[in-house]
Each structure stands twice: as structure tokens, then as C-alpha cells.
CSV table of C-alpha atoms in Angstrom, one decimal:
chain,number,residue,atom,x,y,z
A,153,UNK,CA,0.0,0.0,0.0
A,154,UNK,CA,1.7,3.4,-0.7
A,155,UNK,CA,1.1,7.1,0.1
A,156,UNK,CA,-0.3,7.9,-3.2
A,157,UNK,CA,-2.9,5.1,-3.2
A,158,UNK,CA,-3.9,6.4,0.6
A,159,UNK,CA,-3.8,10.1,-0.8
A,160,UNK,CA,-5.6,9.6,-4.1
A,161,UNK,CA,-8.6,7.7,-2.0
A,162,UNK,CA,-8.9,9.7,0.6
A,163,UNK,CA,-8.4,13.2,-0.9
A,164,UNK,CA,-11.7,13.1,-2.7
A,165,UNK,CA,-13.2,13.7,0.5
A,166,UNK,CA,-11.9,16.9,0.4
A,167,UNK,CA,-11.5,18.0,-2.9
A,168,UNK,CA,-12.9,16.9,-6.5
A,169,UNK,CA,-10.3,14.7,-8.3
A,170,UNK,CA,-10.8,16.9,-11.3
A,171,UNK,CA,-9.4,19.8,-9.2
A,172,UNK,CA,-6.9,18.2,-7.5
A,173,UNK,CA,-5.6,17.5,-11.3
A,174,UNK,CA,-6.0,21.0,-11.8
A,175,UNK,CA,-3.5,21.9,-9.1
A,176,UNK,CA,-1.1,19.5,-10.1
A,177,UNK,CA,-1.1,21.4,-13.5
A,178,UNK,CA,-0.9,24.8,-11.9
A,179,UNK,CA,2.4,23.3,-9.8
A,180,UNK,CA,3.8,22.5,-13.3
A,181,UNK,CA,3.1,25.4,-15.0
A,182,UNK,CA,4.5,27.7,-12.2
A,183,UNK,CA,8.1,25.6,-12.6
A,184,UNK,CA,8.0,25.8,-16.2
A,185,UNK,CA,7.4,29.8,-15.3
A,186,UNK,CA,10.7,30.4,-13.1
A,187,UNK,CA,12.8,31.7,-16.3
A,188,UNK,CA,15.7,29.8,-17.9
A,189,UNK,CA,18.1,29.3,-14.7
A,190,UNK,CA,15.8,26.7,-13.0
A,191,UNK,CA,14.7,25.4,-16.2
A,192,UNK,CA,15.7,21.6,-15.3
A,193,UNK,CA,12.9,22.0,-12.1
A,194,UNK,CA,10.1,20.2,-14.2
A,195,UNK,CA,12.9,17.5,-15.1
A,196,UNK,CA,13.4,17.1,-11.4
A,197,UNK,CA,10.0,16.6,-11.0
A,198,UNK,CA,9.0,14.8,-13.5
A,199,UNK,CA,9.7,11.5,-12.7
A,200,UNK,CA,7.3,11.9,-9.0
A,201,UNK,CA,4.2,13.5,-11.8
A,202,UNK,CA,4.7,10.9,-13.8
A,203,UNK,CA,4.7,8.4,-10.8
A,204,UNK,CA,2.0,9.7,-9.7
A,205,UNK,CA,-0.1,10.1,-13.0
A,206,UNK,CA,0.6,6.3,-13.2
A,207,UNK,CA,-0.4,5.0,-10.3
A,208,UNK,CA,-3.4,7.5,-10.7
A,209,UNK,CA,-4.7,6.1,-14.4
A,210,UNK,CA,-3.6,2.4,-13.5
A,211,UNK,CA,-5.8,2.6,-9.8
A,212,UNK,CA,-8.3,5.1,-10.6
A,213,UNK,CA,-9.1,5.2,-14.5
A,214,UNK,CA,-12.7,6.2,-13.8
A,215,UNK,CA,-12.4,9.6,-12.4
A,216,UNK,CA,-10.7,9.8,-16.2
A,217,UNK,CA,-14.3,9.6,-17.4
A,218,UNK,CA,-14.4,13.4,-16.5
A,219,UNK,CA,-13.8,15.4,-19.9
A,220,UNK,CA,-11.8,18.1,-16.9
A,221,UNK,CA,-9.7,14.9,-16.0
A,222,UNK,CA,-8.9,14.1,-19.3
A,223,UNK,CA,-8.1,17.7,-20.5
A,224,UNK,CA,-5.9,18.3,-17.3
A,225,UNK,CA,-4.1,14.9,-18.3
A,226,UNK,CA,-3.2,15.8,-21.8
A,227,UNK,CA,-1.8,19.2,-20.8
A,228,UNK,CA,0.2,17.6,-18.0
A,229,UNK,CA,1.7,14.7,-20.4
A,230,UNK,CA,1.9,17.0,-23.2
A,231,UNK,CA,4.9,19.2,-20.8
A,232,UNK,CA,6.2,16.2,-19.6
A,233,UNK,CA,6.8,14.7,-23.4
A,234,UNK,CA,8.2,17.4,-24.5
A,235,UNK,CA,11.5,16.7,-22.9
A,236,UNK,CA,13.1,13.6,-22.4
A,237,UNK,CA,12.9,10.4,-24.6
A,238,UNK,CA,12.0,8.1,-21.9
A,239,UNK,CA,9.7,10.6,-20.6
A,240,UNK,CA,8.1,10.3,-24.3
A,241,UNK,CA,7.6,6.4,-24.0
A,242,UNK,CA,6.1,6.3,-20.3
A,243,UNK,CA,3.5,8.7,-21.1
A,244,UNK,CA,2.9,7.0,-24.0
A,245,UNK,CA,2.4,4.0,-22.2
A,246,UNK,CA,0.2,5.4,-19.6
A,247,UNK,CA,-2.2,6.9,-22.0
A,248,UNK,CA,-2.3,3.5,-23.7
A,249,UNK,CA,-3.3,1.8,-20.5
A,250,UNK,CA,-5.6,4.3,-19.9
A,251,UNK,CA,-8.0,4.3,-22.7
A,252,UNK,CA,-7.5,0.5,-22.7
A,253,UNK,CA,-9.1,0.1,-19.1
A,254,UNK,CA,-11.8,2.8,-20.3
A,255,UNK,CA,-12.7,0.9,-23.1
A,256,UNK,CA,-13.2,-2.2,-21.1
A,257,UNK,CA,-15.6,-1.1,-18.4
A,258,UNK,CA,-17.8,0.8,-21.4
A,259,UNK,CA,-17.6,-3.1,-22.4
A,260,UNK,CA,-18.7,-4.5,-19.6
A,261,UNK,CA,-21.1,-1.6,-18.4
A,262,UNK,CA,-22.8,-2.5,-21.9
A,263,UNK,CA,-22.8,-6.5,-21.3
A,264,UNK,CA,-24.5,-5.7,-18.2
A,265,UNK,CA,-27.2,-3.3,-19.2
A,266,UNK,CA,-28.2,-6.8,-22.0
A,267,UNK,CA,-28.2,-8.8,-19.2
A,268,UNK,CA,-30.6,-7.3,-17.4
A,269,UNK,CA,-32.3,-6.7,-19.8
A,270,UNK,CA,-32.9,-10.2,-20.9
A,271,UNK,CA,-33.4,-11.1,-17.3
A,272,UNK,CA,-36.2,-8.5,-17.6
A,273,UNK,CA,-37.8,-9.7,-20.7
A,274,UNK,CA,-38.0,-13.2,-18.8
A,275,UNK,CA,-39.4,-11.9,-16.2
A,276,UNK,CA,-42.2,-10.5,-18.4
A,277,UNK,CA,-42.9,-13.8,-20.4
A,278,UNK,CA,-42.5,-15.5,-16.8
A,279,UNK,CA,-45.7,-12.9,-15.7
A,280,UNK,CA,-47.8,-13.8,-18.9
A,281,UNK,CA,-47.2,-17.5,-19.1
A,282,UNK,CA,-46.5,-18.6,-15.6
A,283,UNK,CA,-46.4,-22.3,-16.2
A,284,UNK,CA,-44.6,-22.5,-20.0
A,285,UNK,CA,-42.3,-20.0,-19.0
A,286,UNK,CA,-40.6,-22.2,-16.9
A,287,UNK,CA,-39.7,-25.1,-18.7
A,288,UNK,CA,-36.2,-25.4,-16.9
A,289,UNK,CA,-34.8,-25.5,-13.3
A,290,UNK,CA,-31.0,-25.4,-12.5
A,291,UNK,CA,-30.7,-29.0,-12.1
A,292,UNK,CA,-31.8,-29.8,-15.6
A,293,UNK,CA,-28.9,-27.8,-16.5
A,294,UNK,CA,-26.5,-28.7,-14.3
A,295,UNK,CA,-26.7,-31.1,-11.4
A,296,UNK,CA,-22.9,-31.1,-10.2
A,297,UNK,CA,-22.7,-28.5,-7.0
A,298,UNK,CA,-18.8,-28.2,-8.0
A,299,UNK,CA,-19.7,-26.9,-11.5
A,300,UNK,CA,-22.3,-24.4,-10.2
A,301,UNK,CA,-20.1,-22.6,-7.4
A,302,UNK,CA,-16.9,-22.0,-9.9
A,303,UNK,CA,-19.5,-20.8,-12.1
A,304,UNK,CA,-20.8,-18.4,-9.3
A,305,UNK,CA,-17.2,-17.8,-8.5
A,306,UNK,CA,-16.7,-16.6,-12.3
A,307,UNK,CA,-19.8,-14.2,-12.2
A,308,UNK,CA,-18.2,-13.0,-8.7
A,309,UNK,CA,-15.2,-12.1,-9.5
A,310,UNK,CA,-15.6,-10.5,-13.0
A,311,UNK,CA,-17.8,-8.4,-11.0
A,312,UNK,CA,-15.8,-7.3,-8.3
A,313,UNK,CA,-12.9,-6.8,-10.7
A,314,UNK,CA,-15.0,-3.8,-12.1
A,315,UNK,CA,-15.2,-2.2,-9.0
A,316,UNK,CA,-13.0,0.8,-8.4
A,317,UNK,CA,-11.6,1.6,-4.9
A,318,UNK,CA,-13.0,5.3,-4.6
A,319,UNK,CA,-16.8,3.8,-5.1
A,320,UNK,CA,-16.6,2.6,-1.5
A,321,UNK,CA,-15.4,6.1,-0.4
A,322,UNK,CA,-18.7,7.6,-2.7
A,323,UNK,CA,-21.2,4.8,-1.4
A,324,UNK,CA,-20.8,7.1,1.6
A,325,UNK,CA,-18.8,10.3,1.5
A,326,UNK,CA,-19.7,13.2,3.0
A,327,UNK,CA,-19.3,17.0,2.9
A,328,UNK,CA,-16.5,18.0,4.6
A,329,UNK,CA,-17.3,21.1,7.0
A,330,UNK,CA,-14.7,23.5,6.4
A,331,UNK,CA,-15.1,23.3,2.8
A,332,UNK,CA,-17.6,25.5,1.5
A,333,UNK,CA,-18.1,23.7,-1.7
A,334,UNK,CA,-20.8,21.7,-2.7
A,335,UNK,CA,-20.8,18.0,-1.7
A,336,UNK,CA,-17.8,16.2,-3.7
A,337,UNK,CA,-19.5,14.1,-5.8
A,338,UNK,CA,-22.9,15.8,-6.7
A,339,UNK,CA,-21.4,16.1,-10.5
A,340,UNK,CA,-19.5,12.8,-10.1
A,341,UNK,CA,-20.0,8.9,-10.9
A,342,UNK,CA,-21.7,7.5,-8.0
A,343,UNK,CA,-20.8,3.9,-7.1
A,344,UNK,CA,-22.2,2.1,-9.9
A,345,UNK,CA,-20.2,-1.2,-9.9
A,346,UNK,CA,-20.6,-1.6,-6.7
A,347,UNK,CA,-24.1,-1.3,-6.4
A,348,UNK,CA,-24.4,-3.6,-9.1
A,349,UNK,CA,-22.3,-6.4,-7.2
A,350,UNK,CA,-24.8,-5.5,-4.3
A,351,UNK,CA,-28.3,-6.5,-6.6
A,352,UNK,CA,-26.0,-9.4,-7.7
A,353,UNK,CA,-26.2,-10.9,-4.6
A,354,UNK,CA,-29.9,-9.7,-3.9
A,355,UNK,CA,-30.6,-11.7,-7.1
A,356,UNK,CA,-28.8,-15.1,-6.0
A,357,UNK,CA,-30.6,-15.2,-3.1
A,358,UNK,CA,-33.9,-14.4,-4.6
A,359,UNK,CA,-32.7,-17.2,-7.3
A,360,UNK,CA,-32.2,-20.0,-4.5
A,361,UNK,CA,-35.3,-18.9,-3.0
A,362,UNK,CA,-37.3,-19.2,-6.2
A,363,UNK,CA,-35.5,-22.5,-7.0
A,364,UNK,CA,-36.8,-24.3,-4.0
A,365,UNK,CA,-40.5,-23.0,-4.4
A,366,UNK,CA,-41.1,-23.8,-7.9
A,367,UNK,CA,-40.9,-27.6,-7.6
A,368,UNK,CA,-44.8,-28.7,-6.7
A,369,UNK,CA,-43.2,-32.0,-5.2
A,370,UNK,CA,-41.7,-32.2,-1.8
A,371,UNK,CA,-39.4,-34.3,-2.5
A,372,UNK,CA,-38.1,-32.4,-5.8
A,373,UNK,CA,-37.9,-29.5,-3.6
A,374,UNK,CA,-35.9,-31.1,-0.5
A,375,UNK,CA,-33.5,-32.3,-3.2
A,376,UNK,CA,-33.0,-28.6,-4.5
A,377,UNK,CA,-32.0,-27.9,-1.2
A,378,UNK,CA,-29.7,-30.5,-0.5
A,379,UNK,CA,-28.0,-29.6,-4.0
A,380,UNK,CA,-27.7,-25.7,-2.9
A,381,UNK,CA,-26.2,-26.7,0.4
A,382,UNK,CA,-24.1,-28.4,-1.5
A,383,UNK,CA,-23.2,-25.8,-3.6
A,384,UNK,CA,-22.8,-23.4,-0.4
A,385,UNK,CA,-20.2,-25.9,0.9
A,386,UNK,CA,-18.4,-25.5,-2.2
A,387,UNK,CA,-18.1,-22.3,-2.1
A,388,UNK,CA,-16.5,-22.1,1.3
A,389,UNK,CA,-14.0,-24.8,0.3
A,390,UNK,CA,-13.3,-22.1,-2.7
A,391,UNK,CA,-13.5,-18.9,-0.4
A,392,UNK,CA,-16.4,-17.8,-2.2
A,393,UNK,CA,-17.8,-16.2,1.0
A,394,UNK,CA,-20.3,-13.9,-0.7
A,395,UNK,CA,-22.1,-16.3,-3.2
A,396,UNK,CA,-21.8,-18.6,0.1
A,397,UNK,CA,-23.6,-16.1,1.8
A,398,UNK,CA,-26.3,-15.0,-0.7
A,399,UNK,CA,-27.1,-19.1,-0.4
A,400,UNK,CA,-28.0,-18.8,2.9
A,401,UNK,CA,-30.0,-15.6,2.8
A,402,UNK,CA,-32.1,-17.1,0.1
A,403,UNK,CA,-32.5,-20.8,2.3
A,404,UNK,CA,-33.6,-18.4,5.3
A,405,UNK,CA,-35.7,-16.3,3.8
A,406,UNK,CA,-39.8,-17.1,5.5
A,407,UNK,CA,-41.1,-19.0,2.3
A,408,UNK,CA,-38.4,-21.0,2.3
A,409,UNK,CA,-37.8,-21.7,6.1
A,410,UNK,CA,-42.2,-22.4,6.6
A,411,UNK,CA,-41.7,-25.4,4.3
A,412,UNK,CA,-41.3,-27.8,7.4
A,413,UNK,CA,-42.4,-31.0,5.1
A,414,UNK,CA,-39.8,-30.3,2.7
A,415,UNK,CA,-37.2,-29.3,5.6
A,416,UNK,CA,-38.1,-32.9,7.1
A,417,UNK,CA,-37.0,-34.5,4.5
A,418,UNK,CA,-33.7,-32.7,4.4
A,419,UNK,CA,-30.0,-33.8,5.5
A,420,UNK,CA,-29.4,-30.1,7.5
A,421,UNK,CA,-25.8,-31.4,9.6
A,422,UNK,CA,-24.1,-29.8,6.8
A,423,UNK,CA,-26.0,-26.8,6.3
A,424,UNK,CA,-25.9,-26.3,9.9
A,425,UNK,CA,-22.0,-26.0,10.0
A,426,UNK,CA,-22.0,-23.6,6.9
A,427,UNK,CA,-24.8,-21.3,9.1
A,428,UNK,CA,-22.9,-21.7,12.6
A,429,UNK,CA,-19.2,-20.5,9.8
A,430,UNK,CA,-21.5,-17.4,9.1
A,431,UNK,CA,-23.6,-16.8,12.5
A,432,UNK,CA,-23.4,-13.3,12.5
A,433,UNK,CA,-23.0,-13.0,16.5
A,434,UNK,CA,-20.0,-11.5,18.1
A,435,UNK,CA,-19.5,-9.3,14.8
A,436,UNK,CA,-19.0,-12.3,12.5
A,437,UNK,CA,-16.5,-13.7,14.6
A,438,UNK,CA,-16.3,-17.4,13.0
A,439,UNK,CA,-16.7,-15.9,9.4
A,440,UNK,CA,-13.9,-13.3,10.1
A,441,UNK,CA,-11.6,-16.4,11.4
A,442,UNK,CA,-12.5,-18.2,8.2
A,443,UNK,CA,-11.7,-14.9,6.0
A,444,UNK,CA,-8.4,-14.3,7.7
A,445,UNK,CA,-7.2,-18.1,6.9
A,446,UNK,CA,-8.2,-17.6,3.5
A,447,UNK,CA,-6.2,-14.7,2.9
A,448,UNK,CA,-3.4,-16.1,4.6
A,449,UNK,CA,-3.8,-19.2,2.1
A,450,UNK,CA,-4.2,-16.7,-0.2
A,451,UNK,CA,-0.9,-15.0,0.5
A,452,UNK,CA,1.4,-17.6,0.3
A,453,UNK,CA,-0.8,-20.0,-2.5
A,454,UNK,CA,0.9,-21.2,-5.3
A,455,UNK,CA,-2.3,-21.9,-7.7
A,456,UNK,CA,-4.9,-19.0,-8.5
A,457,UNK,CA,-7.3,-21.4,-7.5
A,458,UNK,CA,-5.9,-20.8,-3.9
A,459,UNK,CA,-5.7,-17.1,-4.4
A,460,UNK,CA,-9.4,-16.9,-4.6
A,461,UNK,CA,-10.7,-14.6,-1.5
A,462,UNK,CA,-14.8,-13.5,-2.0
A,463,UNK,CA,-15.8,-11.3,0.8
A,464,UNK,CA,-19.2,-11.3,2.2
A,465,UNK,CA,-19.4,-8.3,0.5
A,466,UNK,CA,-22.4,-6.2,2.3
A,467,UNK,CA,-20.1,-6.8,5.5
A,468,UNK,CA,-17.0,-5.6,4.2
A,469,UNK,CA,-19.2,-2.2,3.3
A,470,UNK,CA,-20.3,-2.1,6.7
A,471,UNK,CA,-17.1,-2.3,8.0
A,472,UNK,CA,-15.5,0.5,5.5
A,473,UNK,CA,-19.0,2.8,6.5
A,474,UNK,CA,-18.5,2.4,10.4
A,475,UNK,CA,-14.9,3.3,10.1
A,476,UNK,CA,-15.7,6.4,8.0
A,477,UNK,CA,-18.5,7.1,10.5
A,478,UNK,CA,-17.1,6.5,13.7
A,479,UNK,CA,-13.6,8.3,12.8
A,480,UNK,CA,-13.6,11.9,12.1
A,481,UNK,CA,-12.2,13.2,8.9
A,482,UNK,CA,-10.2,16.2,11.1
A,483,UNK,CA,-8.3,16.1,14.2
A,484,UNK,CA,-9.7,18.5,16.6
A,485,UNK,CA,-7.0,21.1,15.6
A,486,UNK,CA,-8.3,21.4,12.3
A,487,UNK,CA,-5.3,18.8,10.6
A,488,UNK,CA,-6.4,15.8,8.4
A,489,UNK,CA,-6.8,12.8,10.3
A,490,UNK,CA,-4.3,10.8,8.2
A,491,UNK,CA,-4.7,7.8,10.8
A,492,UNK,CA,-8.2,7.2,9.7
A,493,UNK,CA,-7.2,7.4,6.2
A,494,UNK,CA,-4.2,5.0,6.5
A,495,UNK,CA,-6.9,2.4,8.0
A,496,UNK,CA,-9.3,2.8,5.3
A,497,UNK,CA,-6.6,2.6,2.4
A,498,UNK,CA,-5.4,-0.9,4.4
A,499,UNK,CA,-8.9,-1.6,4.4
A,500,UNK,CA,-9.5,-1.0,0.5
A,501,UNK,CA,-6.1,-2.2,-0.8
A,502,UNK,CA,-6.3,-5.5,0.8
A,503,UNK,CA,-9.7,-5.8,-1.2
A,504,UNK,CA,-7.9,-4.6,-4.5
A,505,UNK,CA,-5.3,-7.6,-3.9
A,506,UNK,CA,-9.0,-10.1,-4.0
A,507,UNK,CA,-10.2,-8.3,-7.1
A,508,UNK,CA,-7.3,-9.2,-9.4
A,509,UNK,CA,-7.4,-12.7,-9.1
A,510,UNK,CA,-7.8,-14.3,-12.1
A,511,UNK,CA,-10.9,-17.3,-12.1
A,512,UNK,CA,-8.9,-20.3,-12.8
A,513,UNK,CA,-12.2,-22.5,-13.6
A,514,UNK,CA,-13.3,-23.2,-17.1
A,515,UNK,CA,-16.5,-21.4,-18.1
A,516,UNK,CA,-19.8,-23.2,-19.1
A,517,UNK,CA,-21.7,-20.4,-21.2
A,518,UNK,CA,-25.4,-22.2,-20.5
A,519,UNK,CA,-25.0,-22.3,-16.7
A,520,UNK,CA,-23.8,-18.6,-16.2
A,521,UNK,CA,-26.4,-17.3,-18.2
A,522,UNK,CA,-28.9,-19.3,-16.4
A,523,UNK,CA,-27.6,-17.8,-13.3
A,524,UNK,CA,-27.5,-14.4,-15.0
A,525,UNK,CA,-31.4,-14.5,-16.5
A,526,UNK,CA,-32.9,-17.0,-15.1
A,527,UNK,CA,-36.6,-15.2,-14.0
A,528,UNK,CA,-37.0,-14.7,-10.0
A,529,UNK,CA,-39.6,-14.8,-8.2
A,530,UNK,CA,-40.9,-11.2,-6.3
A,531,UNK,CA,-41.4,-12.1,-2.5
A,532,UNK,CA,-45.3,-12.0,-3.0
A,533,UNK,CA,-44.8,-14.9,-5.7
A,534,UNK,CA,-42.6,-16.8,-3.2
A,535,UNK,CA,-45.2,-16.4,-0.5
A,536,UNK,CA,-47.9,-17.7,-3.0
A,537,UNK,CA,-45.6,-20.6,-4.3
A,538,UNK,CA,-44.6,-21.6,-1.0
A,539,UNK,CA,-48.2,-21.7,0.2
A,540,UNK,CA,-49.4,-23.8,-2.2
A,541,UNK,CA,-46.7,-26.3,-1.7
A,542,UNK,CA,-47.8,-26.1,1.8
A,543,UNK,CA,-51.0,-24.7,2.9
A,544,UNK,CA,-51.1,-22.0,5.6
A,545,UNK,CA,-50.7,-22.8,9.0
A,546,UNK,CA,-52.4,-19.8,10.8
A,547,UNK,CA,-54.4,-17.2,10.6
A,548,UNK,CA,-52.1,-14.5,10.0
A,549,UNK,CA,-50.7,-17.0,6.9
A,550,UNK,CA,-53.9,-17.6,6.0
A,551,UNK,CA,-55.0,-14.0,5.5
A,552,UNK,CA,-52.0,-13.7,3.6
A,553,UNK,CA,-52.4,-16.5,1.1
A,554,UNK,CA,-56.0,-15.1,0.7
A,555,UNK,CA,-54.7,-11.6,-0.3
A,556,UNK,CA,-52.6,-12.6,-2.4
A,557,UNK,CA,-54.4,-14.9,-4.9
A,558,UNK,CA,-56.8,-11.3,-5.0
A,559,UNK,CA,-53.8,-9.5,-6.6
């Protein structure tokens, strides 16, 4: 982790990125200014602008969608081409690498926005036809738990790989008191990618959920959840902790739980273990101990498959949120608290070390966009599957069940 990582993340809590570029290009101009005798200053500083210009466009391309970024950039690489050779290469380079990475999240924000779209249009020919619609379940597709969690692992990490470290400082950043200025990011990209991976795992959940209510036989339905716990445990072995987790939500959500019958029929040791391995009590306390001895696996693995770390991701927000909450950004005396920010770069970097590992699983096209587009059930429509799998048991069920066939 360096300074200029910690600086770049946590500056924009101060100060806009685009003007922060700005001053950077005033300091170079002002050199360039000092007459001929001092001509060799922007040589001496050259090679820390272009360090940090690099480490800026490798770690933070997106604030380089900004048209003010991008103008700022080309002045600054223009002055710094203009002398030495080598100079003339690395900026080269850097602009290279730049527009490449730009080019592949437009890419990928695209491949997104069809995905949810067909998800979408599912959905809709789920809501005319409810019956032919579904003519498939997961099983039919694929009925080896291995296969489906290094699929889930390939959606997870392409998706976390897309998310840039300043989104978790945008999720939540706030106006800093002694700067008059509007708040830093009214004009800005707000934390698309991230928010994204978050209704990822909102759909998985809602996925498993919908898997296990569909079937109108018990026993096809305590075999669904037999094969996601299955799945979960897979996951774990993997240190997929988030699609692990999404798993569980879904099993736990109330249609899913009231289904005693089908429960009854299920094996639940395992899935017991894989609940107690994320009980959230004492702060996540056995998940933590698990995530710590994957990344120490992780640190010292020799194969990417033991490089893979998945964070339960809505945790690791929560942590990042109470740290920016409970810390203040000044020090009474006025000075930035640069403590604070050193723990939240820790906190960040460490997760930028998780998103460049590459999946080392083959890809099966027809199970990842099953996963991807497969229609979900709303919660109403679990409700109303799950109860007439299994009738209500009270009142308070029945009045619901009764409600809802009136919709």
C-alpha cells in the first residue's frame, strides 16, 4: 500500500479529483514559469508526476471519465513529453493503458445493461405464461454443486474486478465542513459497480429462493435444497464467501424456512455448519476467522485457484461505513486525520489484492447465463408458491395467502 494510493482515496473527501488535477497542473506550470536558470525543475520533478499520474490512471481510471480529468491529463503529459525520450515512452504507455481500461468497463457496463435486460424480458414472459415460461430449473442444467459454485465464482469475480476503490469512499462520502463547496461528488460517478455487485447478490438469493418454491413436489424441492447446500459448501471450500452467503439468505428467507415437510426430509448437519461458519454473533466472529485463513492461504498459495478470497461483500461495506463514520475526517486542531485514512486505504487495498485474481475455472456459457437471466420470483410470488406447496398454518398465513391470490 503506498502514500499515493492512501492520498488519491482519501483526498476526494476533500477535494474533487478533477481539481486536485487541476493543481497538479498549476504546480507545473508555475516551474515551467521560473525563467531559464531553473529550467531543469520540471525535469526534477518529472519523474514523481509521472509516478503519480501512473499509479493514478492504473488505480483510478474512472475519475478519467471526466472530460476536466482528461483535459488536465493531456496538458500535463503533453509538458512532460516534451523533454526527455523516456519521458516520451512512459507517457505513451500510460495513455495506452488508460484508454484501454476505459474501453473495457464501457464493455462491460454495456454486457451488463443486456443482461438485465434479458433477465427482464424473462421476467415478463414469466408474468404472462406462468407455467410455459418455466420449462427449466438449475438441475436440468447442471446437477454437479462443483460446476455451479466456480460458475458463481466466475460471475463473482468478474464483477468485483469492475469495481474501483473510490466507489466505497462515494457509497458514503460526505461534505467536509470546512469546505464551503458543494458535496464532492454531486457532478461525479456514484458507485455504480458496486451497487451492481450489491443487486447481484440480492438476485442469487432471490434465485435460490425461487429455486426451492417452484418444484410442486416435496421431494423435488428437499432435493434442490440439498444440491444448494451443497453448492454453499463448495463455495466455502473455494473462499467464495459472498455467493456462500447470498445461499444462505435465500434458504432463510420465511417462504423457504415455513416449508417444514420439505425441511423434514432434508439432511441439514451440513447446512448447519455452513450457518454456525456465518452466524453473524460476536461481529461475525467465526466468518472473520475463516476470511483471515483464507487470505493467509491466499498470500502464500501457489495456484490461483488458492488465491481466490470472495468477501461477504455487504459486511465488508459495513465495515468501511462504520470506520468512515465513527472516525472523524479532522483532528480537533483542524489537521487531516491521516490515521483514519491509512486504515481505510489498508482496508481497501487489501480488497484490491482479492479483485485481481484471475478465475482459474473453465467457463460453461449455458450455466452462467442461467444464473445471469434465469426469471426470480418477487417475495409476494414466493409467499404464494410456497403456500401452495404447503398450505397456511395460521391465521395470520392464511389472511396472507388469501390476499394474495386477490392480486
Amino acid at each position: 500500500m503506498t502514500y499515493i494510493f492512501t492520498f488519491l482515496l482519501s483526498s476526494r473527501l476533500f477535494i474533487h479529483p478533477y481539481e486536485l488535477m487541476s493543481k497538479v497542473c498549476h504546480l507545473c506550470t508555475e516551474q515551467q514559469r521560473l525563467g531559464d536558470p531553473q529550467a531543469d525543475k520540471v525535469q526534477k520533478i518529472a519523474p514523481k508526476i509521472l509516478q503519480l499520474l501512473t499509479e493514478w490512471t492504473e488505480t483510478f481510471p474512472y475519475d478519467f471519465r471526466d472530460e476536466r480529468m482528461m483535459r488536465s491529463l493531456k496538458e500535463l503529459t503533453h509538458r512532460l513529453a516534451s523533454g526527455d525520450e523516456i519521458y516520451r515512452k512512459a507517457v505513451s504507455q500510460m495513455s495506452q493503458g488508460l484508454i484501454r481500461r476505459l474501453t473495457v468497463l464501457s464493455q462491460y457496463e454495456e454486457a451488463l445493461g443486456k443482461i438485465n435486460a434479458t433477465a427482464a424480458e424473462r421476467l415478463t414472459v414469466l408474468k404472462a405464461k406462468p407455467q410455459a415460461a418455466i420449462q427449466r430449473d438449475l438441475l436440468s442444467i447442471c446437477n454437479d454443486p462443483f460446476t455451479v459454485a466456480q460458475q458463481l465464482t466466475h460471475i463473482e469475480l468478474e464483477r468485483l474486478s469492475y469495481i474501483g476503490p473510490e466507489e466505497f469512499v462515494q457509497a458514503f462520502v460526505q461534505k467536509d465542513p470546512l469546505d464551503n463547496d458543494k458535496n464532492c461528488f454531486s457532478d461525479h460517478k456514484k458507485a455504480s459497480n458496486l451497487e451492481a455487485y450489491v443487486d447481484w447478490f440480492n438476485r442469487l438469493s432471490y434465485l435460490v429462493a425461487t429455486e426451492i418454491c417452484m418444484p410442486g413436489k416435496k421431494k423435488h424441492r428437499a432435493r434442490v435444497i440439498e444440491f444448494f447446500i451443497d453448492v454453499a459448501r463448495e463455495c466455502f471450500n473455494i473462499g467464495n464467501f459472498n455467493s456462500l452467503m447470498a445461499i444462505i439468505s435465500g434458504m432463510n428467507m420465511s417462504p423457504v424456512s415455513r416449508l417444514k415437510k420439505t425441511w423434514s426430509k432434508v439432511k441439514t448437519a451440513k447446512f448447519d455448519i455452513l450457518e454456525h461458519q456465518m452466524d453473524p454473533s460476536s461481529n461475525f466472529y467465526n466468518y472473520r476467522t475463516a476470511l483471515r485463513g483464507a487470505t493467509q492461504r491466499s498470500i502464500t498459495a501457489n495456484s490461483s485457484r488458492e488465491k481466490i478470497v470472495i468477501p461477504f461483500f455487504s459486511l465488508l461495506i459495513k465495515d468501511i461505513y462504520f470506520l468512515n463514520e465513527g472516525c472523524a475526517n479532522r483532528l480537533q486542531n483542524g489537521h487531516i486525520n491521516f490515521e483514519k485514512f491509512w486504515e481505510l486505504a489498508k482496508q481497501v487495498s487489501e480488497f484490491m489484492t482479492w479483485k485481481k485474481v484471475e478465475c482459474p475455472f473453465e467457463k460453461d456459457r449455458k450455466i452462467l447465463q442461467y444464473l445471469l437471466t434465469a426469471p426470480v420470483f418477487t417475495e409476494d410470488a414466493l409467499y404464494l408458491a410456497s403456500y401452495e406447496s404447503e398450505g397456511p398454518e395460521n391465521n395470520m398465513e392464511k389472511d396472507r395467502w388469501k390476499s394474495l391470490r386477490c392480486v
